[in-house]
mmCIF file of C-alpha atoms in Angstrom:
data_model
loop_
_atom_site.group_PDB
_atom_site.id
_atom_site.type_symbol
_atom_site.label_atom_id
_atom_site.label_comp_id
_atom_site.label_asym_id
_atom_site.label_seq_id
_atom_site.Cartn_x
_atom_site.Cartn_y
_atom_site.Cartn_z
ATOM 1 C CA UNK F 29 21.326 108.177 115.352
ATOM 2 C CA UNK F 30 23.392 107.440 118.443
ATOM 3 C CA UNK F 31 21.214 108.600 122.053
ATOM 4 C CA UNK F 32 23.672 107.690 124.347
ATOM 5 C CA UNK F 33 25.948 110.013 125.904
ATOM 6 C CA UNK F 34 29.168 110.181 125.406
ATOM 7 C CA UNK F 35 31.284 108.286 128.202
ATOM 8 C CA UNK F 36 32.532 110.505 130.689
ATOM 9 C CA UNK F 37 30.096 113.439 130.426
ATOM 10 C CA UNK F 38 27.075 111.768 132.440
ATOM 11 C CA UNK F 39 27.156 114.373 134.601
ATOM 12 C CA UNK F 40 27.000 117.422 132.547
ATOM 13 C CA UNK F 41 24.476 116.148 129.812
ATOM 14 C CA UNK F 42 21.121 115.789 130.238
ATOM 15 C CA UNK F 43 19.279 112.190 128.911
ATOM 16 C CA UNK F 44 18.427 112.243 125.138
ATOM 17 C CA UNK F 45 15.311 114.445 124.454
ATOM 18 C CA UNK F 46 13.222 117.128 122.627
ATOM 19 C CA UNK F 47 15.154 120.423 122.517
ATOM 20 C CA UNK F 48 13.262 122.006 119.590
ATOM 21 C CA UNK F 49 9.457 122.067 119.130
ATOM 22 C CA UNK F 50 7.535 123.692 116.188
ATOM 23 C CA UNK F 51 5.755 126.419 117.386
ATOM 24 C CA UNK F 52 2.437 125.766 115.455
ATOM 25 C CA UNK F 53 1.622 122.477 115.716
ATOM 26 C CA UNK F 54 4.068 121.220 119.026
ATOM 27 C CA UNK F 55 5.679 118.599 117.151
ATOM 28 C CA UNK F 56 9.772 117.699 117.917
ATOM 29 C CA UNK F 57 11.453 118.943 115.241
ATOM 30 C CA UNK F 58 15.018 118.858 116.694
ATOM 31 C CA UNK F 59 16.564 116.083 119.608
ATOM 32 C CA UNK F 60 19.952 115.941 121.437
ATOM 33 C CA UNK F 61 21.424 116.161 124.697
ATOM 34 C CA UNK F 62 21.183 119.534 127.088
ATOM 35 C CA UNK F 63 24.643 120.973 128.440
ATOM 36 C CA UNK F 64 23.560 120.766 132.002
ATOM 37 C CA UNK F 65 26.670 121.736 133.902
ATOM 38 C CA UNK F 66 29.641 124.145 132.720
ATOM 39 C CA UNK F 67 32.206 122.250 130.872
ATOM 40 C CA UNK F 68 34.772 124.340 130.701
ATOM 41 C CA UNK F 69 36.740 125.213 126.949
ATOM 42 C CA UNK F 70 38.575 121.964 127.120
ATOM 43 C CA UNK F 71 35.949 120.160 127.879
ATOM 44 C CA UNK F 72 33.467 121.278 125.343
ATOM 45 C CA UNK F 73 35.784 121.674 122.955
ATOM 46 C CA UNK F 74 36.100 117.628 123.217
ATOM 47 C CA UNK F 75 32.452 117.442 123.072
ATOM 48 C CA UNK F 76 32.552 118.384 119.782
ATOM 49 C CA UNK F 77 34.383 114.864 118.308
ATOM 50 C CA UNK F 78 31.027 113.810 119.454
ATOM 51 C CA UNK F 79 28.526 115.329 116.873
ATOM 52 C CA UNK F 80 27.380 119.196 116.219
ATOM 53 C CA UNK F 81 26.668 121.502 119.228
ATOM 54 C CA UNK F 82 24.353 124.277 118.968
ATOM 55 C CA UNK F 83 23.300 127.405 121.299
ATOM 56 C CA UNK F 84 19.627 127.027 121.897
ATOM 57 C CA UNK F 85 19.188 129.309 124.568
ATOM 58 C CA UNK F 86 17.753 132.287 122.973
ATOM 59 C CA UNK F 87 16.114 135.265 124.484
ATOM 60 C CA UNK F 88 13.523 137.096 122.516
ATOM 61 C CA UNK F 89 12.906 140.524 123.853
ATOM 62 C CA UNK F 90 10.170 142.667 122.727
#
């Protein structure tokens, strides 16, 4: 598992972390790096040689 960021992106990523808890019992079940700052499509499209990106930023309405 790499935890560094990729060079050049220090500014838009945020340090390695928790980014998915299990709702029951609290425990990390998923870590990476936040998208902090826009990237543009370019940009995040290079992001991708990197590893697997992911929309976590879901909205549950009710």
């Amino acid at each position: 598992m790499n935890n560094s960021i990729p060079a050049g992106y220090e500014n838009e990523l945020s340090d390695y972390q928790s980014v998915i808890t299990d709702n029951w019992c609290g425990e990390t079940i998923a870590w990476g790096f936040k998208i902090i700052r826009h990237l543009g499509d370019e940009r995040f499209h290079q992001l991708r040689k990197y590893g697997q990106l992911e929309c976590l930023n879901l909205a549950i309405g009710y």
